CSV table of C-alpha atoms and ligand atoms in Angstrom, one decimal:
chain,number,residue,atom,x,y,z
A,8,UNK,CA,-17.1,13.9,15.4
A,9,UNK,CA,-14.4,11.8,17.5
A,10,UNK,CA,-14.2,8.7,15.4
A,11,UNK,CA,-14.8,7.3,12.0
A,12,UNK,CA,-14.7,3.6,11.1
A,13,UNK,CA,-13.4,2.2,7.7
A,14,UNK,CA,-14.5,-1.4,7.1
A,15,UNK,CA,-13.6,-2.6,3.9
A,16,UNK,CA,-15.5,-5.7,3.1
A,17,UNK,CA,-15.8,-8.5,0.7
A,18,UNK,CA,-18.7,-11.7,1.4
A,19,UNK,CA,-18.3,-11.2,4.7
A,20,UNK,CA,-22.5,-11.2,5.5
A,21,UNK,CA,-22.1,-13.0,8.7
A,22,UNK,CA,-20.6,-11.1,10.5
A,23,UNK,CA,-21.8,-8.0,9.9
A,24,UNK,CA,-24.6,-7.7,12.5
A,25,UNK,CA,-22.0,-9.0,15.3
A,26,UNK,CA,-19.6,-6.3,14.3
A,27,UNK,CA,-21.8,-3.0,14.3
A,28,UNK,CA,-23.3,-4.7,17.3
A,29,UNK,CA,-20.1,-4.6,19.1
A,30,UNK,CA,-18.7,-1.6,17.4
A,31,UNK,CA,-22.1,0.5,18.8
A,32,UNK,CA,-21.4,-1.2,22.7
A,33,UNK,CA,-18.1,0.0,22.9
A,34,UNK,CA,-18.3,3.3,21.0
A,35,UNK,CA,-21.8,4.1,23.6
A,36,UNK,CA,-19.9,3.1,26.7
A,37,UNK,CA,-17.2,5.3,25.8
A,38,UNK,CA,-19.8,8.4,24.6
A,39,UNK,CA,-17.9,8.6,21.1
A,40,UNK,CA,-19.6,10.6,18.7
A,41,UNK,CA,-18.4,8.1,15.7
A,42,UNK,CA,-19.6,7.0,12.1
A,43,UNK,CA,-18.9,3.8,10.4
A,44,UNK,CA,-18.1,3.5,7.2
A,45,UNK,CA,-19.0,0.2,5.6
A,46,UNK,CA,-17.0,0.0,1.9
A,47,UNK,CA,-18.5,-3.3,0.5
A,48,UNK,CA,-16.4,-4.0,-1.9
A,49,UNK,CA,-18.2,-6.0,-5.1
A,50,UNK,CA,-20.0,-8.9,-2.5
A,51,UNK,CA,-21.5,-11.2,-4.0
A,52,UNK,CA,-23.6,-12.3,-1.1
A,53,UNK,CA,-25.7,-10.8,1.1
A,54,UNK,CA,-23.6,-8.2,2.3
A,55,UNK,CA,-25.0,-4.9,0.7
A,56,UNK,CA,-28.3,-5.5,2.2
A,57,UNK,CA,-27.3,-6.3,5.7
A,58,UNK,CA,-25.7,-3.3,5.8
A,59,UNK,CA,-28.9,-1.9,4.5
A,60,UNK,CA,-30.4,-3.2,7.6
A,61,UNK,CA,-27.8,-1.8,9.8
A,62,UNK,CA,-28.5,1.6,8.8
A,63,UNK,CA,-32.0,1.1,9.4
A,64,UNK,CA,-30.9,0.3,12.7
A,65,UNK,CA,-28.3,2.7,13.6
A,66,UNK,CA,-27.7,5.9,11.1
A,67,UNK,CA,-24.3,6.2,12.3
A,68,UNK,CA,-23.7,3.0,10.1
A,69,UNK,CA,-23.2,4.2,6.3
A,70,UNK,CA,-22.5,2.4,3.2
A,71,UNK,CA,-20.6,2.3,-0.2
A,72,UNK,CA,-20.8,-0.4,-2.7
A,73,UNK,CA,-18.5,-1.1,-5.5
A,74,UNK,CA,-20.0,-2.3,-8.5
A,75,UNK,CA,-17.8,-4.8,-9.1
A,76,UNK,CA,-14.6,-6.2,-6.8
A,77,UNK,CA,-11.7,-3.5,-6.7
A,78,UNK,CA,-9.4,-5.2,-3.6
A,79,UNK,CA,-9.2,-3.7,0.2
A,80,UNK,CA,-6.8,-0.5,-1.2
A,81,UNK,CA,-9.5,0.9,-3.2
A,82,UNK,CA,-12.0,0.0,-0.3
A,83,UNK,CA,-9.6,1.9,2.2
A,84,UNK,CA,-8.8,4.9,-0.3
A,85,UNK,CA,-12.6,5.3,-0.8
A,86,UNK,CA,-13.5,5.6,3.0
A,87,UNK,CA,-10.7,7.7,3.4
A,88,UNK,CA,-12.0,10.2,1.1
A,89,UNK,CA,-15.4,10.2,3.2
A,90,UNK,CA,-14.4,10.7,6.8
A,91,UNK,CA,-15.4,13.2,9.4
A,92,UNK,CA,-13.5,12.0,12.4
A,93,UNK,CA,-10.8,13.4,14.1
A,94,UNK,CA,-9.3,10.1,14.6
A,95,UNK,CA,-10.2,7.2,11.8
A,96,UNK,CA,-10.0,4.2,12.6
A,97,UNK,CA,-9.5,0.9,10.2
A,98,UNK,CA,-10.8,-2.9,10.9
A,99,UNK,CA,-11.1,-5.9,8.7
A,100,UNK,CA,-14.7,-6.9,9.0
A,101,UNK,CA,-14.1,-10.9,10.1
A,102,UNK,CA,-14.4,-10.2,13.5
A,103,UNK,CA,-10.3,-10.9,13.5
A,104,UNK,CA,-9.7,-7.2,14.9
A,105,UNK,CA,-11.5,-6.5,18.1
A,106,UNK,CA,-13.4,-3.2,18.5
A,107,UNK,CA,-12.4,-3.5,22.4
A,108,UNK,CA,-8.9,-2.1,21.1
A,109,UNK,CA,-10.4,1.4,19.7
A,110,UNK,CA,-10.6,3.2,22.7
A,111,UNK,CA,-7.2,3.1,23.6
A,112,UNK,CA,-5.7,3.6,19.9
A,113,UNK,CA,-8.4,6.8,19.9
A,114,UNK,CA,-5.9,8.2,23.0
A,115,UNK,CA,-2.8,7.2,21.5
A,116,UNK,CA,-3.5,9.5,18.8
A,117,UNK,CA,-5.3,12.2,20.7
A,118,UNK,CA,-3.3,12.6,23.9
A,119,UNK,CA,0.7,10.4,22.5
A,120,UNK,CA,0.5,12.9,19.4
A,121,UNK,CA,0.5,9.8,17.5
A,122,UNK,CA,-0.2,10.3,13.3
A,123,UNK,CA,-0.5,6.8,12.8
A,124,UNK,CA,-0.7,3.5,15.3
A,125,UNK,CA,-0.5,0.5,13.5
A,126,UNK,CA,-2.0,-2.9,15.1
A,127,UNK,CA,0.0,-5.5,16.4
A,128,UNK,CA,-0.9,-8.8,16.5
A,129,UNK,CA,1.2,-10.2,18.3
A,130,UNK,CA,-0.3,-13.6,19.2
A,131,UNK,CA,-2.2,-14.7,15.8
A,132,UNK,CA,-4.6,-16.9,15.4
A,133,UNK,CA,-3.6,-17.9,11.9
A,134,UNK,CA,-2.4,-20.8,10.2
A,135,UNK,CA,1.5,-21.4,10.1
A,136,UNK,CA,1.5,-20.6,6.1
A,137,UNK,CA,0.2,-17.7,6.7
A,138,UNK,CA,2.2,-16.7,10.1
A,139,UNK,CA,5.6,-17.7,8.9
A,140,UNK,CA,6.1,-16.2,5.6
A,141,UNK,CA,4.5,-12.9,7.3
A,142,UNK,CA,7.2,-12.5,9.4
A,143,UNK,CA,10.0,-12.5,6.7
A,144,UNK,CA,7.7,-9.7,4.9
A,145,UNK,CA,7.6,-7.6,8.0
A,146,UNK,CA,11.5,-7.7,8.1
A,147,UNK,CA,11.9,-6.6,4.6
A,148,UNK,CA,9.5,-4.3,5.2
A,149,UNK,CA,11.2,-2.7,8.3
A,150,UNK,CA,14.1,-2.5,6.2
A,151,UNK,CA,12.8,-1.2,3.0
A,152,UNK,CA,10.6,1.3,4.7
A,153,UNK,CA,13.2,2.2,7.8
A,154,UNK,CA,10.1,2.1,9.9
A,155,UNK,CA,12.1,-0.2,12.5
A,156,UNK,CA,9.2,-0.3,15.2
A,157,UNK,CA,6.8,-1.7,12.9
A,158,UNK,CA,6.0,-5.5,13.7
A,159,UNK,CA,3.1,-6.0,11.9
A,160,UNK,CA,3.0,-3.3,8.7
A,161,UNK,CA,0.1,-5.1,7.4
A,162,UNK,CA,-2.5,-5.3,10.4
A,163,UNK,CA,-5.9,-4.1,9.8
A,164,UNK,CA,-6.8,-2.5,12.7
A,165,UNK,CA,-4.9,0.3,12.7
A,166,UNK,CA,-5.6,4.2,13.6
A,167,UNK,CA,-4.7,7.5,11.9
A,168,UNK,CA,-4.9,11.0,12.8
A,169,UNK,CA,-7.4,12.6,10.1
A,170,UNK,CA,-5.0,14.7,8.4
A,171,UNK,CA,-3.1,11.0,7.4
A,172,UNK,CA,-5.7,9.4,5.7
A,173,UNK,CA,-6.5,12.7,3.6
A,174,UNK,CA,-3.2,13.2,2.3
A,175,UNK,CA,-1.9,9.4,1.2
A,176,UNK,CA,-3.4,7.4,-1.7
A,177,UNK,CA,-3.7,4.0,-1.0
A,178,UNK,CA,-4.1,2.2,-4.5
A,179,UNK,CA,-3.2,-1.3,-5.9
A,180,UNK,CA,-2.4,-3.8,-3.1
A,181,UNK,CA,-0.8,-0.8,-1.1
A,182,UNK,CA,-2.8,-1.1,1.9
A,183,UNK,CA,-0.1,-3.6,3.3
A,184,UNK,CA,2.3,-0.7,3.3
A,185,UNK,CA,0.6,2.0,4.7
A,186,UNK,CA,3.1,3.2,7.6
A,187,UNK,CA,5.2,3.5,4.7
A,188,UNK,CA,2.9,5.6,2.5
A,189,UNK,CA,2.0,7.9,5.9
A,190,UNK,CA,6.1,8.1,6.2
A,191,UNK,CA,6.5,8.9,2.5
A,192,UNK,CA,3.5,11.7,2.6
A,193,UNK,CA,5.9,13.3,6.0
A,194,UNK,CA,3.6,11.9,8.7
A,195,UNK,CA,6.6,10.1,10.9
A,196,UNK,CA,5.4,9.7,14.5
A,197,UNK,CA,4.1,6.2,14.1
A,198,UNK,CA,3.6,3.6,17.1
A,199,UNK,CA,2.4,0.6,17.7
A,200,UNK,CA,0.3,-1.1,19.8
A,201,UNK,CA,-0.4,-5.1,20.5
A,202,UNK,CA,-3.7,-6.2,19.8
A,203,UNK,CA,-6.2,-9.1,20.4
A,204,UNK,CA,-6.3,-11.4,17.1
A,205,UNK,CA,-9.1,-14.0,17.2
A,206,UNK,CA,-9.3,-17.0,14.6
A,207,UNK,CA,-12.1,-16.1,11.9
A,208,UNK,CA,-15.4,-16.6,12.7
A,209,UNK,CA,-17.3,-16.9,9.5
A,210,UNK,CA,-16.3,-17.2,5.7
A,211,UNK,CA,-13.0,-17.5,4.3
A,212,UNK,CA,-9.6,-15.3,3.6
A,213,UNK,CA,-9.6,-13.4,1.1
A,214,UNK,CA,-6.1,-13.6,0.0
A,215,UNK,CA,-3.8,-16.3,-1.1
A,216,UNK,CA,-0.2,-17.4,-1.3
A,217,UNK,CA,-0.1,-14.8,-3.9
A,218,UNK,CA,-0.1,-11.7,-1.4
A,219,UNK,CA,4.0,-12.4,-0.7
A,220,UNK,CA,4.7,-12.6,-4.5
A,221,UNK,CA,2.7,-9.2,-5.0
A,222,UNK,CA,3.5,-8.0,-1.6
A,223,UNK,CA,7.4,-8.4,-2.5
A,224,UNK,CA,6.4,-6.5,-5.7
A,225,UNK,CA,4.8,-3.5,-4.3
A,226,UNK,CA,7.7,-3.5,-1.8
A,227,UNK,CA,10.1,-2.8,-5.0
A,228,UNK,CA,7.7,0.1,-6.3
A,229,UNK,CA,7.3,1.8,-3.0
A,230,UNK,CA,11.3,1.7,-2.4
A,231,UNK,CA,11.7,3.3,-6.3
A,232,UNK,CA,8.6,5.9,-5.5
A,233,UNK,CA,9.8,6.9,-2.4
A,234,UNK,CA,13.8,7.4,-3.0
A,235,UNK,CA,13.2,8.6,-7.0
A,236,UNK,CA,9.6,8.9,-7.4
A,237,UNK,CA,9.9,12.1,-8.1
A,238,UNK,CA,13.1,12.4,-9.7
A,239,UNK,CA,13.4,9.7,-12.0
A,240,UNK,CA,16.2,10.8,-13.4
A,241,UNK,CA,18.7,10.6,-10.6
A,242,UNK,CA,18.3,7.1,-11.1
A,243,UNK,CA,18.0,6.2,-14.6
A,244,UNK,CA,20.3,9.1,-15.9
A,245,UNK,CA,23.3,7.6,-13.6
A,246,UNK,CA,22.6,4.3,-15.0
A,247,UNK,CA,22.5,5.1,-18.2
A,248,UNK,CA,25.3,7.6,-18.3
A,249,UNK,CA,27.7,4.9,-16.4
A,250,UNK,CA,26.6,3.0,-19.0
A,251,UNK,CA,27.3,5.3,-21.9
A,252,UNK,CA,30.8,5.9,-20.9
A,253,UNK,CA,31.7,2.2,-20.5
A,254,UNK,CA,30.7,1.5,-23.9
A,255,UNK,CA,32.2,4.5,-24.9
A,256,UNK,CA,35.3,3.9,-23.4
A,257,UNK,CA,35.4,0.4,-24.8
A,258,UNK,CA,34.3,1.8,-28.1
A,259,UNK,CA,37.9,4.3,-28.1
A,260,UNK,CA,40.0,1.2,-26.8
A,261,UNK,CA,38.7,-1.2,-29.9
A,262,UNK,CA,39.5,1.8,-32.2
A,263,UNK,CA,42.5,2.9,-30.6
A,264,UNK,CA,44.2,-1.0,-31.5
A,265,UNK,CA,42.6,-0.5,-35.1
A,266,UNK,CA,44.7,2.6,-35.4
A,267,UNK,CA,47.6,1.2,-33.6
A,268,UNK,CA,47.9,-1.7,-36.6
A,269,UNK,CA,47.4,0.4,-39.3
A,270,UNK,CA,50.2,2.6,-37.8
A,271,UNK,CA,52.3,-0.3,-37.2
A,272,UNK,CA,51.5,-1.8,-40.4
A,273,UNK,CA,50.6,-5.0,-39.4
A,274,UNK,CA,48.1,-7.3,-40.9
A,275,UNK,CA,44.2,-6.0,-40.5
A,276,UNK,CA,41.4,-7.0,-38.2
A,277,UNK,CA,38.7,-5.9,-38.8
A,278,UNK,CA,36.8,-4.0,-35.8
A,279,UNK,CA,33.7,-6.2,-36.4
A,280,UNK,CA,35.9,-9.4,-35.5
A,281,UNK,CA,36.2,-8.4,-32.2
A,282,UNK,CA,33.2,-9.1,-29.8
A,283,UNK,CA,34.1,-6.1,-27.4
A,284,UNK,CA,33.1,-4.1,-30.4
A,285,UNK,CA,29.9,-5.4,-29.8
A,286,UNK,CA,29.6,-5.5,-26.4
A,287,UNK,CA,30.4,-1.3,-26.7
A,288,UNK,CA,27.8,-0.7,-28.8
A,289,UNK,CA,25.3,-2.5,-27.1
A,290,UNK,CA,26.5,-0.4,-23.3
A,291,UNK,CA,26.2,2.8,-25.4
A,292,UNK,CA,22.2,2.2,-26.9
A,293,UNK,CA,21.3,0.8,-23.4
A,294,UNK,CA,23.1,3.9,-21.7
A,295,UNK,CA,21.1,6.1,-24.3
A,296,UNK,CA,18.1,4.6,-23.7
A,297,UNK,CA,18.2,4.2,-20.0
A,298,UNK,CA,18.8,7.9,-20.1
A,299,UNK,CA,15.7,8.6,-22.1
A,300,UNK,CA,13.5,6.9,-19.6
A,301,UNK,CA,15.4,8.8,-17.0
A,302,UNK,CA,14.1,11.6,-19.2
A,303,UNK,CA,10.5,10.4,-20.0
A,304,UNK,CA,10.3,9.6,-16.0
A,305,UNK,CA,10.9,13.3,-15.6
A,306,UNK,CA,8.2,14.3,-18.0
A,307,UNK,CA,5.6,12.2,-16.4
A,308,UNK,CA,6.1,13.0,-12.6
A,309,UNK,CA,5.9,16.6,-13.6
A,310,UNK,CA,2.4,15.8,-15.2
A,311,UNK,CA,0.8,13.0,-12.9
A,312,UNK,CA,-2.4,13.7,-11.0
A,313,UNK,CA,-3.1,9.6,-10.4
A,314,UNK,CA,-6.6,9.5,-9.6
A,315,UNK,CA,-8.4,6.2,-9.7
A,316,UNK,CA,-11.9,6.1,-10.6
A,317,UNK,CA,-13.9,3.2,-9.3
A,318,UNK,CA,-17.3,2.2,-10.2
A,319,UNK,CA,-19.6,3.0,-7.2
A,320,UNK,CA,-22.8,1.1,-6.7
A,321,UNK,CA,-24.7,2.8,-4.3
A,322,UNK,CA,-24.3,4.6,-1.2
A,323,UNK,CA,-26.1,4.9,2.6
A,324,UNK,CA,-26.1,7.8,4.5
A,325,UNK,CA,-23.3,9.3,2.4
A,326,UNK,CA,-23.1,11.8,-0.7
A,327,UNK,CA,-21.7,10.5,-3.6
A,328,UNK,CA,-19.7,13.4,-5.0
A,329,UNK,CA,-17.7,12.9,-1.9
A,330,UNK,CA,-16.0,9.9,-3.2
A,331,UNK,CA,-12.3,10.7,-4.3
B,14,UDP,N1,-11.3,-7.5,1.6
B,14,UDP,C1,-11.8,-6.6,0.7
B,14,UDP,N2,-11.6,-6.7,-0.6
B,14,UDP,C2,-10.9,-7.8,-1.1
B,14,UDP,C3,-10.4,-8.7,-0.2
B,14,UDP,C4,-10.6,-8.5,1.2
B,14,UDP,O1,-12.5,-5.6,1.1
B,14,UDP,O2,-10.7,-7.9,-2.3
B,14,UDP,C5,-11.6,-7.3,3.1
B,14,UDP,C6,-12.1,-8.5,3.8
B,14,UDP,O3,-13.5,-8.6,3.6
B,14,UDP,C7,-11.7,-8.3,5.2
B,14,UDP,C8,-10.4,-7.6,5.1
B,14,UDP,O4,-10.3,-7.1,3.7
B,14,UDP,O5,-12.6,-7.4,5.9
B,14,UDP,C9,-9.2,-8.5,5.3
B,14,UDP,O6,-9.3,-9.7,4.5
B,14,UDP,P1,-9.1,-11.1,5.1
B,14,UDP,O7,-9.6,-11.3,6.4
B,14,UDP,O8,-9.5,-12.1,4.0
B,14,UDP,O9,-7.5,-11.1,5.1
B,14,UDP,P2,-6.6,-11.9,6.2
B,14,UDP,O10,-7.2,-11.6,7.5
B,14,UDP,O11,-6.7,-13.3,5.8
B,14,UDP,O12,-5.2,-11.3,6.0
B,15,MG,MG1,-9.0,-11.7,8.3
C-alpha cells in the first residue's frame, strides 16, 4: 500500500464527507493504493456515524473511536500503530490542510529520502492570537530541538516515512513536537515543505490559549528526555554532588572558626549562632537528596516500558488487537 492517512478528529461532523470526498479525488487521480484512518477521538456529535457512512461508501475509509476524549497525541499514536503505508501521511480533519498537498509530500519522501516532511503554513489563515504567539513557540522550538529548518513544528499535515511513525510515541500533548520526537528516536533527514492553509470551514478550534502554557511545558520535558532521559543521573548526581560539596565545604569552614576560638581561647559562639551553619546543612540534604533522585531516575529508565492504554470504542475496517 502507497499511502495511509491519519485523521485525528474531535466534533468535527461537517466536514467529514467533504474531506474523504476530496481525499478519494486526489488519491484516484494519482492511482494511490491508500487507506484512511479516521481516529475520532471521544465526539460528541455526529462524527462516529458519518464516518460509518463513509465506509459504507468507500472501504478504504476505516475507523477508531475513543470512548471518551484522550487529545490529538493519543489520536495520532493510535493510527500510527495501525498503518500499512509506505508513506503515512497526517491531516487535521477541518479542512485547514489541503489533501492537494499529499502528492508531492508522498515524493519527498519516496524519491528526497525524506524520513519526515513537516507542513509549512506559511500564509495562515488564523487569527493574530493565534499566529503571533506561534511564532515565538516555533523559535524556542528550533532552538530547543536544534531542528533549525523547522518553521512550523506544529503543522498537521505532515508526512513520515513508515518506519518513523512505528518507532516514536507520541503521548500527552507531544504531537506539537513531533520533528523533535522523530530526531530523538534517530530519524534526522527532516524537510519541509510550504503548504496551502485555508480558514476553518465548520466548527470551532479545539485548543485554547492554554496550548503555549502546556506547549512551553512539554518543551521543558522533551529537552530533559532527550539530553538525560536516559541517564538521569548525569544530571541530578552533578547537581546534587555540587551541592553536597558546597555545604560541605561551608560545613568545615564554620567548624574550622569554632576550633580556631577554642584554640585561641577566645569567648564561645556557638556554631548554631551562625546562619551559614544553616545554610550548609540545608546544601548538604538537598545535595543528598538531589543525588537520590539522580539515583531513583536511574532505576526507573532502566525499568520503563510506557505504554498508554486508551479506551477504544469501536472500530471500522480495522482489527482491534492492532491498537498499540
Ligand atoms: N483534535 C483531536 N482531539 C482533540 C482536539 C483536537 O483529535 O482533543 C483534532 C481536531 O478535530 C482537528 C485537529 O485535531 O482535526 C486539529 O485541531 P484544531 O483544528 O482545533 O486545531 P488548530 O487548527 O486550531 O490548531
Ligand atoms: Mg484547525
Amino acid at each position: 500500500m502507497d499511502i495511509s492517512i491519519v485523521i485525528p478528529l474531535y466534533n468535527e461532523a461537517e466536514s467529514l464527507p467533504e474531506l474523504a470526498a476530496w481525499i478519494e479525488r486526489v488519491m484516484k487521480e494519482h492511482g494511490f493504493s491508500y487507506e484512511v484512518l479516521m481516529i475520532d477521538d471521544g465526539s460528541t456529535d455526529d462524527s462516529w456515524s458519518v464516518i460509518e457512512q463513509l465506509h459504507e461508501q468507500n472501504r478504504a475509509i476505516n475507523g477508531v473511536r475513543f470512548r471518551r476524549n484522550y487529545g490529538k497525541s493519543p489520536a495520532l499514536n493510535t493510527g500510527f500503530s495501525l498503518t500499512r503505508g509506505d508513506v503515512v501521511i497526517t491531516m487535521d480533519a477541518d479542512l485547514q490542510d489541503s489533501p492537494d498537498e499529499i502528492p508531492e509530500l508522498y515524493r519527498m519522501i519516496k524519491e528526497d529520502g525524506y524520513d519526515l516532511v513537516s507542513g509549512w503554513k506559511k500564509k495562515r489563515y488564523d487569527p493574530l492570537s493565534k499566529t503571533l504567539p506561534t511564532k515565538l513557540f516555533n523559535a524556542t522550538a528550533r532552538r530547543v530541538s536544534g531542528i533549525k529548518n523547522l518553521h512550523d513544528f506544529n503543522c498537521g499535515l505532515k508526512a513520515y516515512r513508515s518506519e518513523v511513525v512505528k518507532h516514536i510515541e507520541v503521548y500527552g500533548d507531544m504531537h506539537r513536537y513531533i520533528p523533535f520526537l522523530a530526531k530523538n528516536a534517530g530519524f534526522t533527514r527532516i524537510g519541509e515543505k510550504v503548504v496551502k492553509h485555508q480558514a476553518r470551514k465548520y466548527g470551532t478550534t479545539k485548543f485554547g490559549l492554554d496550548r503555549f502554557v502546556n506547549g512551553y511545558l512539554d518543551l521543558g520535558t522533551l529537552w530533559f528526555m532527550s539530553k538525560y532521559g536516559v541517564k538521569p543521573m548525569h544530571f541530578f548526581g552533578l547537581l546534587g554532588s555540587v551541592m553536597f560539596f558546597i555545604g560541605l565545604i561551608a560545613v568545615m569552614i564554620v567548624g574550622g572558626i569554632k576550633l580556631y576560638h577554642i584554640y585561641a581561647g577566645v569567648p564561645f559562639t556557638r556554631v548554631t549562632d551562625l546562619p551559614y551553619f544553616y545554610l550548609s546543612l540545608v546544601c548538604m540534604i538537598l545535595g543528598t537528596q538531589l543525588f537520590l533522585t539522580g539515583f531513583l531516575g536511574e532505576l526507573i529508565a532502566r525499568n520503563a516500558q510506557g505504554r498508554n492504554h486508551y479506551e477504544i470504542a469501536g472500530t471500522i475496517g480495522v482489527d482491534k488487537d492492532k491498537i498499540q
